[in-house]
Short mmCIF file of C-alpha atoms and ligand atoms in Angstrom, two decimals:
data_model
loop_
_atom_site.label_atom_id
_atom_site.label_comp_id
_atom_site.label_asym_id
_atom_site.label_seq_id
_atom_site.Cartn_x
_atom_site.Cartn_y
_atom_site.Cartn_z
CA MET L 1 24.73 40.35 -19.97
CA ARG L 2 23.22 38.32 -17.20
CA GLU L 3 19.83 38.60 -15.58
CA ASP L 4 19.95 38.44 -11.82
CA HIS L 5 16.97 40.22 -10.35
CA ASP L 6 18.31 39.95 -6.81
CA ARG L 7 21.02 42.39 -7.85
CA LEU L 8 19.29 44.64 -10.30
CA ARG L 9 16.18 44.70 -12.42
CA PHE L 10 15.75 47.11 -15.30
CA GLU L 11 12.28 47.53 -16.71
CA ILE L 12 11.87 49.62 -19.84
CA GLN L 13 8.53 51.35 -19.62
CA ALA L 14 8.08 53.58 -22.64
CA ARG L 15 9.96 54.07 -25.90
CA ASP L 16 10.00 57.03 -28.23
CA GLY L 17 12.39 56.39 -31.10
CA THR L 18 15.57 55.18 -29.40
CA ALA L 19 14.82 57.18 -26.25
CA ARG L 20 13.21 55.26 -23.43
CA THR L 21 12.04 55.54 -19.86
CA GLY L 22 12.64 52.81 -17.34
CA ARG L 23 12.83 51.75 -13.72
CA LEU L 24 16.09 50.54 -12.27
CA VAL L 25 15.18 48.44 -9.24
CA THR L 26 18.08 48.30 -6.76
CA PRO L 27 18.31 46.94 -3.20
CA HIS L 28 18.03 50.58 -2.09
CA GLY L 29 15.01 51.59 -4.08
CA ILE L 30 13.94 52.44 -7.57
CA VAL L 31 15.66 54.87 -9.91
CA GLU L 32 13.40 56.30 -12.60
CA THR L 33 15.34 56.68 -15.86
CA PRO L 34 16.60 58.60 -17.72
CA ALA L 35 18.26 59.90 -14.56
CA PHE L 36 21.04 62.25 -13.65
CA ILE L 37 23.29 61.03 -10.82
CA PRO L 38 24.87 63.71 -8.59
CA LEU L 39 28.45 63.09 -7.51
CA ALA L 40 29.09 62.23 -3.89
CA THR L 41 32.73 61.61 -4.71
CA THR L 42 34.01 61.74 -1.15
CA GLY L 43 30.82 60.52 0.49
CA ALA L 44 29.00 63.85 0.31
CA VAL L 45 27.33 65.87 -2.42
CA ARG L 46 29.46 68.96 -1.88
CA GLY L 47 27.79 71.40 0.46
CA LEU L 48 24.53 69.49 0.83
CA ASP L 49 23.12 67.08 3.36
CA THR L 50 21.68 63.83 2.06
CA ASP L 51 18.10 64.77 2.94
CA GLU L 52 18.46 67.84 0.72
CA VAL L 53 19.68 65.66 -2.16
CA ALA L 54 16.72 63.32 -1.69
CA ALA L 55 14.31 66.28 -1.49
CA LEU L 56 15.53 67.44 -4.91
CA GLY L 57 14.17 64.15 -6.27
CA TYR L 58 17.43 62.27 -6.70
CA GLU L 59 17.30 58.51 -6.25
CA MET L 60 20.97 57.61 -6.73
CA VAL L 61 24.34 59.23 -6.07
CA LEU L 62 27.84 58.28 -7.22
CA GLY L 63 30.62 57.59 -4.72
CA ASN L 64 34.26 57.29 -5.67
CA THR L 65 36.37 54.25 -4.96
CA PHE L 66 39.71 56.02 -5.28
CA HIS L 67 38.97 58.92 -2.94
CA LEU L 68 37.07 56.90 -0.35
CA ALA L 69 39.77 54.22 -0.24
CA LEU L 70 42.39 56.87 0.48
CA ARG L 71 40.22 58.69 3.01
CA PRO L 72 38.67 57.60 5.33
CA GLY L 73 39.47 54.12 3.96
CA HIS L 74 37.01 51.46 2.85
CA GLU L 75 37.75 49.30 5.92
CA ARG L 76 36.63 52.16 8.14
CA ILE L 77 33.46 52.70 6.11
CA GLU L 78 32.73 48.97 6.14
CA SER L 79 33.17 48.78 9.90
CA LEU L 80 30.74 51.69 10.23
CA GLY L 81 28.06 49.83 8.32
CA GLY L 82 28.88 50.56 4.69
CA LEU L 83 28.65 53.71 2.60
CA HIS L 84 24.86 54.10 2.78
CA GLN L 85 24.90 54.12 6.55
CA PHE L 86 28.13 56.10 6.81
CA MET L 87 26.81 59.00 4.75
CA GLY L 88 23.18 58.72 5.84
CA TRP L 89 21.78 57.99 2.38
CA GLU L 90 19.13 55.30 2.14
CA ARG L 91 18.69 55.39 -1.62
CA ALA L 92 20.83 53.80 -4.33
CA ILE L 93 24.59 54.30 -4.71
CA ILE L 94 26.77 53.57 -7.72
CA THR L 95 30.54 53.59 -7.21
CA ASP L 96 33.11 54.55 -9.78
CA SER L 97 35.95 52.02 -10.06
CA GLY L 98 38.78 54.45 -9.40
CA GLY L 99 40.29 53.70 -12.80
CA PHE L 100 39.69 57.20 -14.07
CA GLN L 101 41.37 58.76 -11.04
CA VAL L 102 44.48 56.57 -10.97
CA PHE L 103 44.99 57.02 -14.69
CA SER L 104 44.44 60.76 -14.34
CA LEU L 105 47.70 60.71 -12.42
CA ALA L 106 49.33 59.60 -15.68
CA HIS L 107 47.21 61.34 -18.27
CA GLY L 108 46.91 64.39 -16.04
CA ASN L 109 45.13 67.47 -17.08
CA VAL L 110 44.83 66.35 -20.66
CA ALA L 111 42.41 63.61 -19.70
CA ASP L 112 40.73 66.09 -17.47
CA GLU L 113 40.33 68.66 -20.21
CA ILE L 114 38.98 66.26 -22.76
CA LYS L 115 36.80 64.12 -20.58
CA GLY L 116 36.66 66.95 -18.18
CA ARG L 117 33.82 66.08 -16.02
CA ARG L 118 34.49 63.12 -13.89
CA GLY L 119 36.15 64.73 -10.89
CA ALA L 120 39.35 66.65 -11.21
CA ALA L 121 40.82 65.87 -7.81
CA GLY L 122 43.66 63.40 -7.62
CA ASN L 123 45.99 65.19 -9.98
CA HIS L 124 48.38 66.06 -7.18
CA GLY L 125 49.56 62.49 -6.65
CA ALA L 126 51.91 60.66 -8.95
CA ILE L 127 51.79 57.49 -10.95
CA LEU L 128 54.62 55.05 -10.28
CA GLY L 129 53.85 52.32 -12.76
CA ILE L 130 51.16 50.82 -14.97
CA ALA L 131 51.32 47.08 -15.47
CA GLU L 132 49.08 44.16 -16.30
CA GLU L 133 48.30 43.61 -12.63
CA GLY L 134 47.27 47.22 -12.00
CA VAL L 135 48.56 50.68 -11.20
CA ARG L 136 51.01 51.79 -8.52
CA PHE L 137 50.68 55.39 -7.47
CA ARG L 138 51.52 57.81 -4.72
CA SER L 139 48.59 59.10 -2.67
CA TYR L 140 47.90 62.78 -3.11
CA LEU L 141 47.04 62.94 0.60
CA ASP L 142 50.16 61.62 2.30
CA GLY L 143 52.58 60.54 -0.42
CA VAL L 144 52.27 56.88 0.58
CA GLU L 145 52.65 54.35 -2.22
CA ARG L 146 49.39 52.58 -3.06
CA PHE L 147 48.26 50.02 -5.58
CA MET L 148 45.00 49.55 -7.38
CA GLY L 149 44.04 46.88 -9.85
CA PRO L 150 40.84 45.06 -10.78
CA GLU L 151 40.63 42.93 -7.63
CA GLU L 152 41.46 45.85 -5.31
CA SER L 153 38.85 48.06 -6.95
CA MET L 154 36.17 45.38 -6.59
CA ARG L 155 37.24 44.65 -3.01
CA ILE L 156 36.90 48.33 -2.11
CA GLN L 157 33.51 48.61 -3.79
CA ALA L 158 32.34 45.45 -2.03
CA ALA L 159 33.40 46.97 1.31
CA LEU L 160 31.59 50.21 0.48
CA GLY L 161 28.49 48.16 -0.28
CA SER L 162 27.32 50.16 -3.29
CA ASP L 163 24.30 48.92 -5.22
CA ILE L 164 26.20 49.10 -8.51
CA ALA L 165 29.96 48.62 -8.84
CA LEU L 166 31.88 49.57 -11.96
CA VAL L 167 34.69 47.43 -13.31
CA PHE L 168 38.25 48.77 -13.19
CA ASP L 169 39.24 50.34 -16.48
CA GLU L 170 41.54 52.78 -18.12
CA CYS L 171 39.81 55.89 -19.39
CA THR L 172 41.85 56.61 -22.51
CA PRO L 173 42.40 60.30 -23.19
CA TYR L 174 41.77 62.02 -26.49
CA HIS L 175 45.48 62.44 -27.23
CA ALA L 176 46.09 58.65 -27.12
CA ASP L 177 46.64 57.24 -30.60
CA PHE L 178 44.98 54.19 -32.12
CA ASP L 179 47.69 51.73 -31.02
CA TYR L 180 47.76 52.91 -27.44
CA THR L 181 43.96 52.93 -27.25
CA ALA L 182 43.78 49.45 -28.77
CA ARG L 183 46.27 48.00 -26.27
CA SER L 184 44.61 49.81 -23.39
CA THR L 185 41.15 48.63 -24.42
CA GLU L 186 42.35 45.02 -24.61
CA ARG L 187 43.81 45.32 -21.12
CA THR L 188 40.56 46.84 -19.87
CA HIS L 189 38.81 43.74 -21.25
CA ARG L 190 41.17 41.43 -19.39
CA TRP L 191 40.56 43.50 -16.27
CA LEU L 192 36.82 43.09 -16.85
CA ASP L 193 37.24 39.31 -16.61
CA ARG L 194 39.32 39.62 -13.45
CA CYS L 195 36.78 41.98 -11.87
CA LEU L 196 33.93 39.61 -12.63
CA GLN L 197 35.84 36.60 -11.38
CA TRP L 198 36.71 38.30 -8.09
CA HIS L 199 33.14 39.51 -7.71
CA GLU L 200 31.69 36.09 -8.50
CA GLU L 201 33.78 34.51 -5.75
CA ASN L 202 33.82 37.30 -3.16
CA GLY L 203 31.37 40.07 -4.02
CA PRO L 204 28.21 40.87 -2.06
CA ALA L 205 25.22 38.94 -3.41
CA GLY L 206 23.08 42.05 -3.85
CA GLN L 207 25.67 44.17 -5.67
CA ALA L 208 25.31 44.63 -9.42
CA VAL L 209 28.31 45.13 -11.70
CA PHE L 210 28.45 47.32 -14.79
CA GLY L 211 31.01 46.71 -17.52
CA ILE L 212 32.64 49.67 -19.25
CA VAL L 213 32.93 50.09 -23.01
CA GLN L 214 36.17 51.80 -24.04
CA GLY L 215 37.76 52.31 -27.44
CA GLY L 216 38.19 56.07 -27.63
CA VAL L 217 37.02 57.70 -30.84
CA HIS L 218 37.91 54.68 -32.99
CA GLU L 219 34.96 52.90 -34.54
CA GLU L 220 36.69 49.54 -34.77
CA LEU L 221 37.74 49.63 -31.11
CA ARG L 222 34.31 50.75 -29.93
CA ARG L 223 32.83 47.85 -31.89
CA ARG L 224 35.18 45.31 -30.38
CA SER L 225 34.70 46.69 -26.89
CA SER L 226 30.91 46.81 -27.21
CA GLN L 227 30.82 43.18 -28.25
CA ARG L 228 33.24 42.02 -25.56
CA VAL L 229 31.47 43.86 -22.75
CA SER L 230 27.98 42.82 -23.93
CA GLU L 231 29.02 39.17 -23.81
CA ALA L 232 30.26 39.37 -20.22
CA ALA L 233 28.18 38.44 -17.16
CA ILE L 234 27.34 42.01 -16.23
CA ASP L 235 24.16 43.76 -15.11
CA GLY L 236 24.52 46.97 -17.10
CA ILE L 237 26.89 48.92 -19.30
CA SER L 238 28.76 52.17 -18.81
CA ILE L 239 30.28 54.04 -21.71
CA GLY L 240 33.67 55.48 -20.86
CA GLY L 241 36.79 56.92 -22.42
CA THR L 242 37.16 59.99 -24.52
CA LEU L 243 34.23 60.69 -26.78
CA GLY L 244 36.08 63.21 -28.89
CA ARG L 245 37.24 66.79 -28.89
CA ASP L 246 33.82 68.39 -29.23
CA LYS L 247 30.12 67.68 -28.96
CA ASP L 248 29.74 66.74 -32.62
CA GLU L 249 32.38 64.06 -32.31
CA MET L 250 30.81 62.90 -29.04
CA GLY L 251 27.47 62.55 -30.78
CA GLY L 252 29.14 60.49 -33.49
CA VAL L 253 30.87 58.12 -31.06
CA LEU L 254 27.69 57.68 -29.02
CA GLY L 255 25.56 57.24 -32.11
CA LEU L 256 27.89 54.49 -33.23
CA THR L 257 28.31 52.77 -29.85
CA LEU L 258 24.79 52.68 -28.43
CA PRO L 259 23.20 50.57 -31.20
CA LEU L 260 25.94 47.97 -30.65
CA LEU L 261 24.79 47.36 -27.06
CA PRO L 262 21.89 45.15 -25.98
CA SER L 263 18.71 47.20 -25.97
CA GLU L 264 17.50 45.78 -22.65
CA ALA L 265 20.70 46.78 -20.80
CA PRO L 266 20.68 49.86 -18.57
CA LYS L 267 23.21 52.24 -20.12
CA HIS L 268 25.27 54.76 -18.24
CA LEU L 269 27.30 57.54 -19.84
CA LEU L 270 30.28 58.23 -17.60
CA GLY L 271 31.14 61.77 -16.65
CA ILE L 272 28.91 63.60 -19.11
CA GLY L 273 26.00 65.80 -18.07
CA GLU L 274 25.66 69.30 -19.45
CA PRO L 275 22.04 70.12 -20.36
CA ASP L 276 22.53 69.67 -24.11
CA ASP L 277 24.50 66.44 -23.53
CA LEU L 278 21.61 65.04 -21.52
CA LEU L 279 19.10 65.97 -24.20
CA ARG L 280 21.21 64.36 -26.95
CA GLY L 281 22.24 61.30 -24.91
CA ILE L 282 18.66 60.54 -23.90
CA GLU L 283 17.64 60.69 -27.55
CA LEU L 284 20.19 57.96 -28.32
CA GLY L 285 19.00 55.70 -25.48
CA VAL L 286 21.25 56.60 -22.54
CA ASP L 287 19.54 55.88 -19.20
CA LEU L 288 22.01 57.23 -16.62
CA PHE L 289 24.37 60.20 -16.53
CA ASP L 290 26.78 61.39 -13.88
CA CYS L 291 28.79 64.58 -13.98
CA ALA L 292 30.61 67.06 -11.78
CA VAL L 293 29.25 70.03 -13.71
CA PRO L 294 26.27 71.10 -11.56
CA THR L 295 28.17 70.96 -8.28
CA ARG L 296 31.44 72.30 -9.67
CA LEU L 297 29.77 75.23 -11.42
CA GLY L 298 27.95 76.03 -8.19
CA ARG L 299 31.28 76.45 -6.45
CA HIS L 300 32.45 78.81 -9.18
CA GLY L 301 29.51 81.18 -9.15
CA VAL L 302 27.87 79.77 -12.26
CA ALA L 303 24.20 78.80 -12.57
CA LEU L 304 22.67 76.53 -15.17
CA ALA L 305 20.19 78.50 -17.22
CA PRO L 306 18.22 78.14 -20.47
CA LEU L 307 20.92 79.96 -22.47
CA PRO L 308 22.08 77.69 -25.30
CA GLU L 309 24.37 80.36 -26.76
CA GLU L 310 26.13 80.60 -23.38
CA ARG L 311 26.51 76.80 -23.01
CA PHE L 312 23.51 76.88 -20.64
CA ARG L 313 25.51 78.87 -18.10
CA MET L 314 24.94 82.16 -16.33
CA ASN L 315 27.85 83.84 -14.63
CA VAL L 316 26.31 84.99 -11.37
CA ARG L 317 29.44 87.00 -10.59
CA SER L 318 28.79 89.22 -13.57
CA ARG L 319 28.40 92.90 -12.67
CA ALA L 320 25.31 92.97 -14.87
CA LEU L 321 23.44 91.21 -12.05
CA GLU L 322 24.48 93.43 -9.14
CA ALA L 323 21.20 95.35 -8.94
CA ASP L 324 18.93 92.80 -10.68
CA GLU L 325 15.86 92.15 -8.57
CA GLY L 326 14.59 89.29 -10.72
CA PRO L 327 14.91 85.59 -9.91
CA LEU L 328 17.99 83.69 -11.09
CA VAL L 329 15.90 81.66 -13.55
CA GLU L 330 12.21 82.41 -13.95
CA GLY L 331 9.91 79.70 -12.65
CA CYS L 332 12.64 77.50 -11.17
CA PRO L 333 11.29 75.79 -8.04
CA CYS L 334 14.62 75.79 -6.15
CA PRO L 335 15.23 77.90 -3.01
CA ALA L 336 17.71 80.18 -4.80
CA CYS L 337 15.13 81.14 -7.41
CA THR L 338 11.96 81.19 -5.30
CA ARG L 339 13.36 83.14 -2.37
CA HIS L 340 16.21 85.30 -3.59
CA THR L 341 17.12 87.89 -6.20
CA ARG L 342 19.92 87.77 -8.73
CA ALA L 343 21.41 90.76 -6.92
CA TYR L 344 21.63 88.85 -3.63
CA LEU L 345 23.08 85.74 -5.26
CA HIS L 346 25.56 87.93 -7.13
CA TYR L 347 26.60 89.52 -3.86
CA LEU L 348 26.97 86.12 -2.12
CA THR L 349 29.16 84.69 -4.86
CA ARG L 350 31.31 87.85 -4.98
CA ALA L 351 31.70 87.67 -1.20
CA GLU L 352 32.55 83.96 -1.50
CA GLU L 353 29.87 83.25 1.04
CA LEU L 354 29.20 79.53 1.56
CA THR L 355 25.48 80.18 1.37
CA GLY L 356 25.98 81.28 -2.22
CA VAL L 357 27.70 78.02 -3.13
CA ARG L 358 24.94 76.02 -1.50
CA LEU L 359 22.17 77.96 -3.21
CA LEU L 360 23.76 77.67 -6.66
CA THR L 361 24.38 73.96 -6.12
CA LEU L 362 20.73 73.47 -5.14
CA HIS L 363 19.70 75.41 -8.22
CA ASN L 364 21.97 73.51 -10.62
CA LEU L 365 20.87 70.14 -9.30
CA THR L 366 17.23 71.22 -9.48
CA TYR L 367 17.75 72.30 -13.08
CA LEU L 368 19.13 68.93 -14.18
CA GLU L 369 16.59 66.93 -12.17
CA ARG L 370 13.78 68.86 -13.84
CA LEU L 371 15.41 68.42 -17.23
CA VAL L 372 15.49 64.60 -16.97
CA ARG L 373 12.05 64.52 -15.36
CA GLY L 374 10.68 66.52 -18.29
CA ALA L 375 12.42 64.11 -20.67
CA ARG L 376 10.73 61.14 -18.99
CA GLU L 377 7.33 62.82 -19.34
CA ALA L 378 7.99 63.73 -22.97
CA ILE L 379 9.09 60.18 -23.85
CA ALA L 380 6.00 58.75 -22.17
CA ALA L 381 3.90 61.16 -24.22
CA GLY L 382 5.72 60.25 -27.45
CA ARG L 383 6.95 63.82 -27.83
CA TYR L 384 10.62 63.53 -27.01
CA ALA L 385 11.87 65.03 -30.30
CA ASP L 386 9.84 68.18 -29.58
CA TYR L 387 11.08 68.34 -26.00
CA ARG L 388 14.68 67.93 -27.09
CA GLU L 389 14.40 70.61 -29.77
CA ALA L 390 12.73 73.02 -27.37
CA GLY L 391 15.34 72.32 -24.71
CA LEU L 392 18.23 72.85 -27.11
CA ARG L 393 16.65 76.16 -28.12
CA GLY L 394 16.44 77.25 -24.48
CA ALA L 395 12.98 76.20 -23.25
CA LEU L 396 12.61 75.92 -19.49
CA PRO L 397 12.61 72.30 -18.31
CA TRP L 398 9.83 72.88 -15.76
CA GLU L 399 7.40 74.16 -18.35
CA PRO L 400 6.66 70.96 -20.25
CA MET L 401 3.70 72.52 -22.01
CA SER L 402 5.92 75.10 -23.64
CA TYR L 403 7.19 72.75 -26.34
ZN1 ZN M 1 16.67 77.68 -9.30
#
């Protein structure tokens, strides 16, 4: 870890067990943690304008190196003033390194199934070769051969001008065995050094860099990776790779990995963000989460809801809702819940009306924002265990007095 306050400052404010609240101070404003980070993979939070995302209370979004480099191209975005200006977002941006997407071309839907939640697009291209220098692949847009390695990923992220760049890594899938994961993790560590060297010499002065801990589900590899990444000159740590085949295994891998990382480091769990994952991750000391779930579910007619036995999901397309005059979720402050009935939202999703997608996306993002906001309040009050238990049982996140 390094401390460079011109890039990033992380101030832990309250602790409750291993859970904590903090302030991540970036060149584009403060992010109160624990925070959920909506995906703006292609430079837009699907269906929403940036002022709507800000109005929901979000202070950071995640842009994607792979997709933005292919279209419209990082040179274009740079010439138009950088990603903040290009997309009209004045708050903080973190950019994914593109490693997950290029390796998804090789690991395909298996990686997608297991890890699942870090953006499924990109599976239509093809991988042409993985080597020490990087990955050659065919663009899913036009079939043109492209290359991405550590230096290219950092160069793209520098051109985008994100507040936080992630190092280039391989996200190992669940089906990879110990030997493959060990070799891959070692290569990811060498790529970490190359990313940091390129960034040291060429990167923007105000851009922070997060290292990524890999190692799959293997304790020994997670240990090695945690140590290696913690010793590097980075500003924060992301936890990547498969975390197991189910939530119990994920809890085990996280419970093992987090204590190995420096307490003062901001910690980001890559691609995970269902309501119960947030509640459990926050308990273990995770500060940042990003995930496609709220926006993707919105496009598929599914609303987040306090229904633990239904994986916190409500199928708005269900016929059971067609004449239901009640709100989607009682007490939710979002426009879908305050202004419309379940029957109307059901009809919109059945009719595949864009308004339905937008309303469900606004609802889902409201739900997660309120969930992390409630967690911050509970931690500050020293009552996080109660909040977590209530949330896992299906308490509403905007009724903090209910736990
Ligand atoms: Zn709502």
